[in-house]
Coordinates of C-alpha atoms and ligand atoms in Angstrom, one line a residue:
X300 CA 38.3 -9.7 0.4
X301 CA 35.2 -7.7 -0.4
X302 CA 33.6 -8.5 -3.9
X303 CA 34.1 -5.6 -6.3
X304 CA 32.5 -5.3 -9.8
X305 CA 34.4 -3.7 -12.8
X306 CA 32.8 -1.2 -15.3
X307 CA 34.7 0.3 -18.4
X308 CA 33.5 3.8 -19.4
X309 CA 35.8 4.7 -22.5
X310 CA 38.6 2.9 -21.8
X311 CA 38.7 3.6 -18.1
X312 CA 37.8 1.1 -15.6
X313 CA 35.5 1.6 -12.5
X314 CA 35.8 -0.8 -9.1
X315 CA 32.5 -0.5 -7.7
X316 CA 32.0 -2.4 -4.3
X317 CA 29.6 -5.3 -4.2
X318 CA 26.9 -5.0 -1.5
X319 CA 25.2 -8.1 -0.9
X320 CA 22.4 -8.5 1.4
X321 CA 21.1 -11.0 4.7
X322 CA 19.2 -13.1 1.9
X323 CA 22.0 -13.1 -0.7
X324 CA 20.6 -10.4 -3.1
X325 CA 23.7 -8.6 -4.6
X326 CA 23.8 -4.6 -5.7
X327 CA 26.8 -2.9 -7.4
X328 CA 27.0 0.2 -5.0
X329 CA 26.9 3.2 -7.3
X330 CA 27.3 5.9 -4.7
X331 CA 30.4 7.5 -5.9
X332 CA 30.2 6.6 -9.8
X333 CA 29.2 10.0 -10.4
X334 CA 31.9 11.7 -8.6
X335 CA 34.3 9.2 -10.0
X336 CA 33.4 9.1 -13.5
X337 CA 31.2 12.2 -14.5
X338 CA 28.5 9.5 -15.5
X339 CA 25.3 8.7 -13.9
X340 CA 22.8 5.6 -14.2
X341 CA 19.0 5.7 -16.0
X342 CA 16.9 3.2 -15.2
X343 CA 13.4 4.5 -16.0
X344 CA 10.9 3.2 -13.5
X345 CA 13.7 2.1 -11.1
X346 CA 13.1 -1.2 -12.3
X347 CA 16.7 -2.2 -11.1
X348 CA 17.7 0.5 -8.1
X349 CA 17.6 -0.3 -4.7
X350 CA 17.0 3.4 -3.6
X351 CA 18.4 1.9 0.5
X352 CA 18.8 -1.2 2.5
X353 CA 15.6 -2.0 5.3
X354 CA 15.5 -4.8 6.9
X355 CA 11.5 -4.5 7.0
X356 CA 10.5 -7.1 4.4
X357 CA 11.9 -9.7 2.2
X358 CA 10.8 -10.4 -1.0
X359 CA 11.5 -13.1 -3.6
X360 CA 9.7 -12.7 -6.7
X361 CA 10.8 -15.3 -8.5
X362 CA 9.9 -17.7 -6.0
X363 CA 6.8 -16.0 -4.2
X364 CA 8.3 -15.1 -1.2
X365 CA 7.5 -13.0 1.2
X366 CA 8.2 -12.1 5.0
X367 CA 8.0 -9.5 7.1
X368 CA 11.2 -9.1 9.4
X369 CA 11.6 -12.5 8.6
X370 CA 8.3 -14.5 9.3
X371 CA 6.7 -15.8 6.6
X372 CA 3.3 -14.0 5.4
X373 CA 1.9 -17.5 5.5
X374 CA 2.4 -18.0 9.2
X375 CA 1.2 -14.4 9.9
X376 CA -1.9 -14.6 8.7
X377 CA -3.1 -17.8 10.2
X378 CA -1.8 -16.5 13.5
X379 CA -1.1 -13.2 13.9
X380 CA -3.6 -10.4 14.3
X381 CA -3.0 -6.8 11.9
X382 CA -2.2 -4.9 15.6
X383 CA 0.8 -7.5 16.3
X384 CA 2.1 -7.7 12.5
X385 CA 2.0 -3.4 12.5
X386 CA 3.4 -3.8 16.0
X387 CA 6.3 -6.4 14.4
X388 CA 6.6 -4.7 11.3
X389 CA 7.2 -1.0 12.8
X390 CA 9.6 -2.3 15.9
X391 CA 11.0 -5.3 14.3
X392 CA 10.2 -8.0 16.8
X393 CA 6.8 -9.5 18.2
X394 CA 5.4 -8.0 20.7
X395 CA 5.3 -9.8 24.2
X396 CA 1.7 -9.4 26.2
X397 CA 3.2 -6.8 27.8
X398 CA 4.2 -4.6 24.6
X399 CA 0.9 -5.8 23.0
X400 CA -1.3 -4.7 25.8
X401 CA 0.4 -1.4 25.8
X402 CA 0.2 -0.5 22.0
X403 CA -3.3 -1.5 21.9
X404 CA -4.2 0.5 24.8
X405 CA -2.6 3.7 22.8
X406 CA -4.6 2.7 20.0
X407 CA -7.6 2.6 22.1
X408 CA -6.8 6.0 23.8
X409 CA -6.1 7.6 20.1
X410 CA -9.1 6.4 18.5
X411 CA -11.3 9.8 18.9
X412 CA -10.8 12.2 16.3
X413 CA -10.1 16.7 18.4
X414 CA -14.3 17.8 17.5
X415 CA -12.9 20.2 15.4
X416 CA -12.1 18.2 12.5
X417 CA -15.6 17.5 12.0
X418 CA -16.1 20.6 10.0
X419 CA -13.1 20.3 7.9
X420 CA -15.3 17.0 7.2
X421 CA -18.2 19.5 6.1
X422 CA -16.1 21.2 3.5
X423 CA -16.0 18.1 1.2
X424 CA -19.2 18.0 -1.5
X425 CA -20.7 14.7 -0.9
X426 CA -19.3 12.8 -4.2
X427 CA -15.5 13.7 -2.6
X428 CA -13.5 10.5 -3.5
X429 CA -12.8 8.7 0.6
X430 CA -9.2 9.1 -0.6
X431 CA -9.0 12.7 -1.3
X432 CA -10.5 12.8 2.2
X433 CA -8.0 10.6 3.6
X434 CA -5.2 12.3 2.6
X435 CA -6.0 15.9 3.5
X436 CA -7.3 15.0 6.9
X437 CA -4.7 12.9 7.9
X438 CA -2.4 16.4 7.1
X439 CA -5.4 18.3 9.1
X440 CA -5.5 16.3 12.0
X441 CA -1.4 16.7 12.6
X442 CA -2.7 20.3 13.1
X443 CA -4.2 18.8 16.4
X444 CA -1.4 17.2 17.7
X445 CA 1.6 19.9 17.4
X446 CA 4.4 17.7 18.8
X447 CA 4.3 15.8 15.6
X448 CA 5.6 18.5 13.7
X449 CA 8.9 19.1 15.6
X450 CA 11.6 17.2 14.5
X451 CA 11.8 13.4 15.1
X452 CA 11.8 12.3 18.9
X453 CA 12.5 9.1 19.6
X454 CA 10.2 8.9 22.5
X455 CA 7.2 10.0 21.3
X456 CA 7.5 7.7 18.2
X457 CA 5.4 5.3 19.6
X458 CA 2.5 7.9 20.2
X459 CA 2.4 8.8 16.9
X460 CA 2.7 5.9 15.1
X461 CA 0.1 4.1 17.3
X462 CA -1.9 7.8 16.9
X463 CA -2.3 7.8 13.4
X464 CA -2.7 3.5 12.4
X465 CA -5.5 4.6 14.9
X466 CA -7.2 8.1 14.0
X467 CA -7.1 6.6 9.9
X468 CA -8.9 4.0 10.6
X469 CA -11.6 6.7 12.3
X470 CA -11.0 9.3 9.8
X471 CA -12.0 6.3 7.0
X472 CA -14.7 5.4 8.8
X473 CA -15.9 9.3 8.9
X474 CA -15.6 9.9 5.4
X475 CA -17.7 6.8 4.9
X476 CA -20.6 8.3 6.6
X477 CA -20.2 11.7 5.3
X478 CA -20.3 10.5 2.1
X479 CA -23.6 8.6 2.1
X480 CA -25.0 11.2 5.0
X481 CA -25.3 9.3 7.4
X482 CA -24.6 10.5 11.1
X483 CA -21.0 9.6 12.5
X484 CA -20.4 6.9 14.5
X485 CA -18.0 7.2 17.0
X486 CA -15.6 4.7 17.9
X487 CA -15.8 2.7 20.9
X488 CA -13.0 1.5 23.3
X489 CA -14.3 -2.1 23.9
X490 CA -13.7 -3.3 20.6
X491 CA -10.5 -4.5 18.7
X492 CA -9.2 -2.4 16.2
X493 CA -10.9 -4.1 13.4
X494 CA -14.9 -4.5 15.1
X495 CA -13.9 -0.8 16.0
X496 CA -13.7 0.4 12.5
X497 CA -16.4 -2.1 11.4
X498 CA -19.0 -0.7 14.3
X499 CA -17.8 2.8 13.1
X500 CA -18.9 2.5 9.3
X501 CA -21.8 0.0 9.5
X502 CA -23.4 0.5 12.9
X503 CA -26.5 3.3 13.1
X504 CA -27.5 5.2 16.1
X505 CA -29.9 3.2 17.2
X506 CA -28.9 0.0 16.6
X507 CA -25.1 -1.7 16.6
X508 CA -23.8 -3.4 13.6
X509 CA -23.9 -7.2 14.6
X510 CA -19.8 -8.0 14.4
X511 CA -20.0 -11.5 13.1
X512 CA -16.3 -13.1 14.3
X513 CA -15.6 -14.4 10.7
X514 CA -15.7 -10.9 9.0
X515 CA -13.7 -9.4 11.5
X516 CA -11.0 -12.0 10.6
X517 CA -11.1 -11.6 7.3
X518 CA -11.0 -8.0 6.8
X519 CA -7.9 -8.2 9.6
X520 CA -6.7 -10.5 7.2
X521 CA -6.9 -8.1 4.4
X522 CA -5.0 -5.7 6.6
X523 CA -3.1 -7.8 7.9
X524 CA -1.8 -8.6 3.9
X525 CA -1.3 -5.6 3.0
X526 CA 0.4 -3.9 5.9
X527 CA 3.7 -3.7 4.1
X528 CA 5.4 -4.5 0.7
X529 CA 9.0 -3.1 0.7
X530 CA 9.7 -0.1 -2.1
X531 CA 6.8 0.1 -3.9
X532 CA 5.2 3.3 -5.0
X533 CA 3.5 4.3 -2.1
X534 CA 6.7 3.5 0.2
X535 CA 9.0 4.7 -1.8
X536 CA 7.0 8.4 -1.2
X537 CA 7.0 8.2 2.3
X538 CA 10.8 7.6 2.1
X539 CA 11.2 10.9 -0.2
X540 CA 9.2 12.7 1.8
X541 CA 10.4 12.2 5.1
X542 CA 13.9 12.2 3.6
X543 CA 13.3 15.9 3.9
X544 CA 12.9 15.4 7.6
X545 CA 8.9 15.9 7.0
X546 CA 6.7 14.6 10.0
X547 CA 5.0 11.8 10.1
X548 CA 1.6 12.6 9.0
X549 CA 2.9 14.8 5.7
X550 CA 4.7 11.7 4.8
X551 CA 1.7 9.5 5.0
X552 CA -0.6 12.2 3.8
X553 CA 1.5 11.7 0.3
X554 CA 1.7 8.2 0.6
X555 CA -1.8 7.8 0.7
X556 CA -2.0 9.5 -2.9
X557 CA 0.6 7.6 -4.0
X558 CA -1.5 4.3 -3.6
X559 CA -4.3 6.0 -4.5
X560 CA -3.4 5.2 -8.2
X561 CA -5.0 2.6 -10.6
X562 CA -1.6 1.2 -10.8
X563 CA -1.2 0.6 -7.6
X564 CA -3.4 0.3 -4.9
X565 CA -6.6 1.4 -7.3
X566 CA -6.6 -1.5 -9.0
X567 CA -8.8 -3.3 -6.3
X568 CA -11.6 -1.5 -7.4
X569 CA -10.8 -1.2 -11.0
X570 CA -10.9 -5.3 -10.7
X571 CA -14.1 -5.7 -9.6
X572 CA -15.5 -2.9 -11.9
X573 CA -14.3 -5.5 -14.6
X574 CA -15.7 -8.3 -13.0
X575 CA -19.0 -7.0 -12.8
X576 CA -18.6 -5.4 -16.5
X577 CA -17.6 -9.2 -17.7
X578 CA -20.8 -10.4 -15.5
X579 CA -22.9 -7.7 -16.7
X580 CA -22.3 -8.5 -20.6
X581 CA -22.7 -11.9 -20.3
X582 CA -18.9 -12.7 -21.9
X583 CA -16.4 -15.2 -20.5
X584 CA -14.1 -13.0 -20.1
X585 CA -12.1 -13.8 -23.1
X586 CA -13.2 -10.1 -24.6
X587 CA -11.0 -8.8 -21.6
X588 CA -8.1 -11.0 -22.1
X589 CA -7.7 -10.2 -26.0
X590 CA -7.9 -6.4 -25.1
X591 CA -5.4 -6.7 -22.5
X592 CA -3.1 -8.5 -24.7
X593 CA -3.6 -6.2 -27.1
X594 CA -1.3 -3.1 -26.5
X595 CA -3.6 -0.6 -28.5
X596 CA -6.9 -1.1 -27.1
X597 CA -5.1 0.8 -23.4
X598 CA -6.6 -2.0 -21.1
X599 CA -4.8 -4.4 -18.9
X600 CA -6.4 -7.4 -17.3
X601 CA -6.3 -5.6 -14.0
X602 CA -5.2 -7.3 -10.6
X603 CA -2.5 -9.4 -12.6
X604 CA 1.1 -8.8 -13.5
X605 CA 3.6 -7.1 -10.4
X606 CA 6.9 -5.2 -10.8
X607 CA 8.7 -7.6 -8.4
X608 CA 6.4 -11.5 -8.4
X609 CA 7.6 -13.1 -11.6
X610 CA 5.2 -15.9 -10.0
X611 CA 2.4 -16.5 -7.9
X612 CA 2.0 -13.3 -5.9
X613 CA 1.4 -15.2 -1.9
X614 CA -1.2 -12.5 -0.8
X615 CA -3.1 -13.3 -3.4
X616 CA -3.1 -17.1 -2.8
X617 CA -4.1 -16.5 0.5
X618 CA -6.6 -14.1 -0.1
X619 CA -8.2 -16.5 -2.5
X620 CA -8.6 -19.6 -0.1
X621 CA -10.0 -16.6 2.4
X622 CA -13.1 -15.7 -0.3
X623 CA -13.8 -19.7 -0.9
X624 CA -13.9 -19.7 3.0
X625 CA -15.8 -16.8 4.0
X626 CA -18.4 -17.4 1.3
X627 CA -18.9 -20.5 2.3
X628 CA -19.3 -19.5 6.6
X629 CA -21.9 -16.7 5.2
X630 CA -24.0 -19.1 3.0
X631 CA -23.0 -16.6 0.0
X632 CA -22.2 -17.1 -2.9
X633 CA -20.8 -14.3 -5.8
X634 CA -20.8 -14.9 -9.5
X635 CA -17.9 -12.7 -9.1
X636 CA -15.8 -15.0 -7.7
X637 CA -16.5 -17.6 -10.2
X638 CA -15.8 -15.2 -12.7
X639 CA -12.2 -14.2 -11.5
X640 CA -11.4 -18.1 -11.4
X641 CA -12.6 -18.5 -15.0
X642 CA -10.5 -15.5 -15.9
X643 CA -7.2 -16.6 -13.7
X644 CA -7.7 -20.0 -15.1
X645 CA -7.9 -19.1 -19.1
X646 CA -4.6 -15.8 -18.1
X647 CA -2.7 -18.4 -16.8
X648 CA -2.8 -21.0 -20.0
X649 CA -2.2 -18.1 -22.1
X650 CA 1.1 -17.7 -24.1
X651 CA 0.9 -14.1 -23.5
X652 CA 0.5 -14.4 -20.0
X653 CA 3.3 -17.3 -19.2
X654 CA 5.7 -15.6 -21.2
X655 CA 5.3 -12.6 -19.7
X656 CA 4.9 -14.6 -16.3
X657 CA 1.6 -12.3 -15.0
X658 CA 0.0 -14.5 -12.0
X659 CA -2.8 -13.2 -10.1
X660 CA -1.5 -10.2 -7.3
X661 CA -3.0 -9.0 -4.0
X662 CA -6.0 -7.0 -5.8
X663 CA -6.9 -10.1 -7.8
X664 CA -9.2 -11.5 -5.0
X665 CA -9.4 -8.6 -2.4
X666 CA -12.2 -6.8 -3.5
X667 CA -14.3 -10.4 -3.7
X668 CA -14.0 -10.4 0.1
X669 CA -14.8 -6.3 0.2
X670 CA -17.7 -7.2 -0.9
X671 CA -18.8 -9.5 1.1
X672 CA -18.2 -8.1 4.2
X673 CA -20.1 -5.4 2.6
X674 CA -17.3 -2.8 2.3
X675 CA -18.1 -0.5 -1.0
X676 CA -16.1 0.2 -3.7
X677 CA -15.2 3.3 -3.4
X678 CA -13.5 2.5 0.2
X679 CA -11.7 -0.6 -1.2
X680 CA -8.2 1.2 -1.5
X681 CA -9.3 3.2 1.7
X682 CA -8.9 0.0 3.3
X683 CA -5.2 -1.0 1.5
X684 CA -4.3 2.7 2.8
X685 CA -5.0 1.4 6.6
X686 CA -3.3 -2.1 6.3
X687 CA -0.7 -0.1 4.6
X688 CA -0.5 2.2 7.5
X689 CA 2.4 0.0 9.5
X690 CA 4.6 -0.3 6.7
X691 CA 4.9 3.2 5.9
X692 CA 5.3 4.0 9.3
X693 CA 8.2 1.3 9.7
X694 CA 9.8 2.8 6.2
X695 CA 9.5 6.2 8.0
X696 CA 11.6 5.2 11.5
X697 CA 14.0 3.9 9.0
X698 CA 14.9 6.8 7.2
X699 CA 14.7 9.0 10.7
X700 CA 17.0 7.0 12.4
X701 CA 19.4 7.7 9.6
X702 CA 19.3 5.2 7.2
X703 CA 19.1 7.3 4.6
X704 CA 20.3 10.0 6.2
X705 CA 20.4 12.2 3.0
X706 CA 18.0 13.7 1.3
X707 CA 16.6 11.8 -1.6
X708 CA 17.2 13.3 -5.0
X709 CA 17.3 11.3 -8.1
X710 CA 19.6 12.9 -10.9
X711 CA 18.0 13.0 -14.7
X712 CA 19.1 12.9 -18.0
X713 CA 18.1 16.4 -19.7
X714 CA 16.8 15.7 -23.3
X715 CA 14.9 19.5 -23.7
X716 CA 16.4 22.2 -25.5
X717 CA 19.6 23.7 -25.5
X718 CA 20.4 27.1 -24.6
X719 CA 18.1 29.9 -26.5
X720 CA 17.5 33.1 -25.9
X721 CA 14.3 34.7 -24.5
X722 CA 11.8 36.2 -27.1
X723 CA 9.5 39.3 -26.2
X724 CA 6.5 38.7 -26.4
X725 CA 5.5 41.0 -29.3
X726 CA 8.2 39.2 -31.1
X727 CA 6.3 35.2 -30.9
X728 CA 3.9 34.1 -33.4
Ligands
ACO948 N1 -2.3 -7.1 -18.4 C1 -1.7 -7.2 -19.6 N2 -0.4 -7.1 -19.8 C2 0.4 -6.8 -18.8 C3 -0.2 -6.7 -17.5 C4 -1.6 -6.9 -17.3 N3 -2.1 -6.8 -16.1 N4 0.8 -6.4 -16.6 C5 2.0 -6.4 -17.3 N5 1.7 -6.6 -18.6 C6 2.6 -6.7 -19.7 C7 3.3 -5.3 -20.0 O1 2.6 -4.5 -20.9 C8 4.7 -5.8 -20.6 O2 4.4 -6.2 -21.9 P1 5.6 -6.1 -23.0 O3 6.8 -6.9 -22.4 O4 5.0 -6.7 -24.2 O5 5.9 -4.6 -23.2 C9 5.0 -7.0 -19.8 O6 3.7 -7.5 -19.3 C10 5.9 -6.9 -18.6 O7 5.3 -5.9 -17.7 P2 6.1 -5.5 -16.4 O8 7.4 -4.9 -16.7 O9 6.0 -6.7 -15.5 O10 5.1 -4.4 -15.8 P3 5.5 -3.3 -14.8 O11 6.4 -3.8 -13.7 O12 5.9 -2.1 -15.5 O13 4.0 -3.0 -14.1 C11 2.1 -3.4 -12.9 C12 3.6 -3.7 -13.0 C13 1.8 -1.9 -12.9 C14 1.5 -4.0 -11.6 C15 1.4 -4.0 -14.2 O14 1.5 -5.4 -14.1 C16 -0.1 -3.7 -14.2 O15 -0.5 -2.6 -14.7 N6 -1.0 -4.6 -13.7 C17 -2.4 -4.3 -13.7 C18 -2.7 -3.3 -12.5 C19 -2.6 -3.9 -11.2 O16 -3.1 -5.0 -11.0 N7 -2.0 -3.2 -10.3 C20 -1.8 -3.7 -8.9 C21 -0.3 -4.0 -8.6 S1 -0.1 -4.7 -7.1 C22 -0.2 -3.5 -6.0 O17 0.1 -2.3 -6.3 C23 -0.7 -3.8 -4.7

């Protein structure tokens, strides 16, 4: 008999069918409450609504899990390369040699961007933030390619996902250049995705950018790590957006403001521009964990804390092993680094901290290895945006294939005024 949970609502009682999922989390299913009952739920910050069901990625907070389509992050990123994870994550299986070799090749064959778009990249005053750029040319470039904005085919799916985890990571690359004036790069089709984008924003006319084998790895790494994350902010846009039966590249346009956030995928950079602040001053970082604790001062100690790990975030763990290694293969070494292990180390034997259970996330360590590979700061969420690429994309063929067939549109509680009648203007004071 299916599992039904019982709600009283003044004196009348509710069944409301239990849905439980592959991995044993449990919803009440809500769905016809309203219809039912006249009453609707608030929870601010969806904190507890599953807005659908994917069978994308798993996550366990409270024990640190995660897995995309079922494969441990862990073993992916000691053996998987970003293109295969976006390739698993977006068709939900591995890709055999054959499907590998095919997907790449569409990569390779989308990586150019129409010569057009080059002076939309005019428009943008030098000091444009790479994500404002991001986001409107990823909705310019759609312009190029007018079978994406028909309504969803099946077929061409492929195309246009491989088209655009390709064309952003050249658009990125673009922006880059534009921003510091330098002359564009173009991409070319011998190299891996990753060396591509790499030889696109460090190598200069006349000479190639040396692709040392070890930074390639780690920045497909960071890719690799970020290339989905179930509902989060950004997701959770692309579904609403393409719940509207949107294309493609409008629903990733608005993702990528979505992560643009400080919150969310901004808090890369904002966690190095404390790291260097804490380095600058001289202070062991204890100034910046009494402010964060401190509700008035506004600050938090950015790169900890996440809506869903009530533990170790396993990105981040990852990530951090990656910095000691790459460091260590470059002869480097970054008082940054020492500084965030300080600062994780004094957080984490901190009432505040344990009580609250705030562990280090993804951003905690990511930017460490940024900069070392020599990415800037102002492209560090530029580069969660790409990794993020395959996830949104997956998120997308969900709801297209009718998922979530219905249009999303949250209810609200209305707390403004009541009725009143409209005042001429001559008649206000
Ligand atoms: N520093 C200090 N206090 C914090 C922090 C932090 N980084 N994060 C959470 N808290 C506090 C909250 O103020 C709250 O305190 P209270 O119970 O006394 O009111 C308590 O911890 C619980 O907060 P949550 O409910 O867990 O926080 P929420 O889910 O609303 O927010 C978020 C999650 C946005 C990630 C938050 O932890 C934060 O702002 N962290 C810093 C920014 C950051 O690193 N963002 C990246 C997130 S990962 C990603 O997007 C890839």
């Amino acid at each position: 008999m299916s599992k039904v949970a019982k709600l009283e609502i003044e004196g009348k009682i509710y069944e409301l069918p239990i849905v439980e999922g592959s991995e044993g989390e449990k919803a009440v299913d809500i769905s016809q409450l309203r219809q039912q009952s006249g009453y609707i739920t608030l929870d601010d910050g969806y904190g507890n609504t599953g807005s659908c069901k994917s069978a994308i990625t798993f996550i366990d907070g409270e024990k640190g899990i995660l897995r995309y389509r079922g494969i441990p992050i862990e073993d992916l990123a000691e053996k998987a390369s970003f293109v295969e994870t976006a390739y698993l994550i977006i068709f939900g299986h591995l890709p055999n040699s054959a499907e590998l070799n095919r997907f790449s090749d569409l990569l390779t064959q989308n990586e150019m961007l129409h010569e057009d778009l080059k002076f939309h990249f005019e428009g943008f005053p030098p000091n444009a933030h790479p994500m404002a750029i991001l986001s409107a040319m990823i909705n310019a470039s759609s312009c190029f390619h007018q079978r994406i904005l028909g309504p969803y085919d099946d077929e061409v799916f492929e195309l246009q996902a491989a088209r655009l985890i390709s064309k952003v990571r050249t658009i990125a690359a673009f922006a880059f250049r534009k921003s510091r004036g330098l002359p564009i790069i173009y991409p070319k089709p011998v190299y891996k995705y990753t060396a591509n984008f790499l030889h696109m924003m460090f190598s200069q006319p006349f000479q190639d950018y040396e692709l040392k084998p070890e930074i390639v790895r780690a920045l497909d790494l960071i890719f690799l790590l970020h290339a989905d994350h179930e509902q989060n902010c950004s997701t959770a846009t692309v579904r609403m957006i393409a719940s509207s039966k949107a294309n493609l590249f409008a629903s990733a346009a608005g993702a990528v403001c979505a992560i643009w956030g400080p919150l969310h995928g901004g808090a890369n950079m904002e966690v190095v521009q404390m790291l260097e602040e804490i380095h600058r001053g001289g202070d062991d970082g204890s100034r910046f964990i009494a402010a964060a604790k401190d509700k008035k001062s506004g600050h938090k100690l950015m790169g900890f804390g996440h809506r869903v790990y009530r533990n170790y975030d396993p990105r981040a763990k990852i990530i951090k092993a990656q910095c000691d290694q790459l460091l260590a293969v470059l002869k480097r070494t970054d008082p940054l680094l020492d500084i965030a292990k300080k600062l994780e180390e004094a957080a984490l034997h901190d009432s505040y901290f344990i009580e609250r259970k705030l562990y280090p996330n993804v951003d905690f360590y990511s930017g460490i290895i940024m900069r070392a590979i020599g990415i800037p700061l102002e492209m560090f969420t530029v580069m969660f945006a790409i990794g993020r690429m395959p996830g949104w994309i997956a998120n997308y063929k969900e709801i297209m294939e009718g998922q979530g067939s219905r249009i999303y549109r949250p209810r609200q509680i209305y707390v403004g005024p009541t009725r009143q009648s409209y005042q001429p203007l001559a008649d206000r004071k």
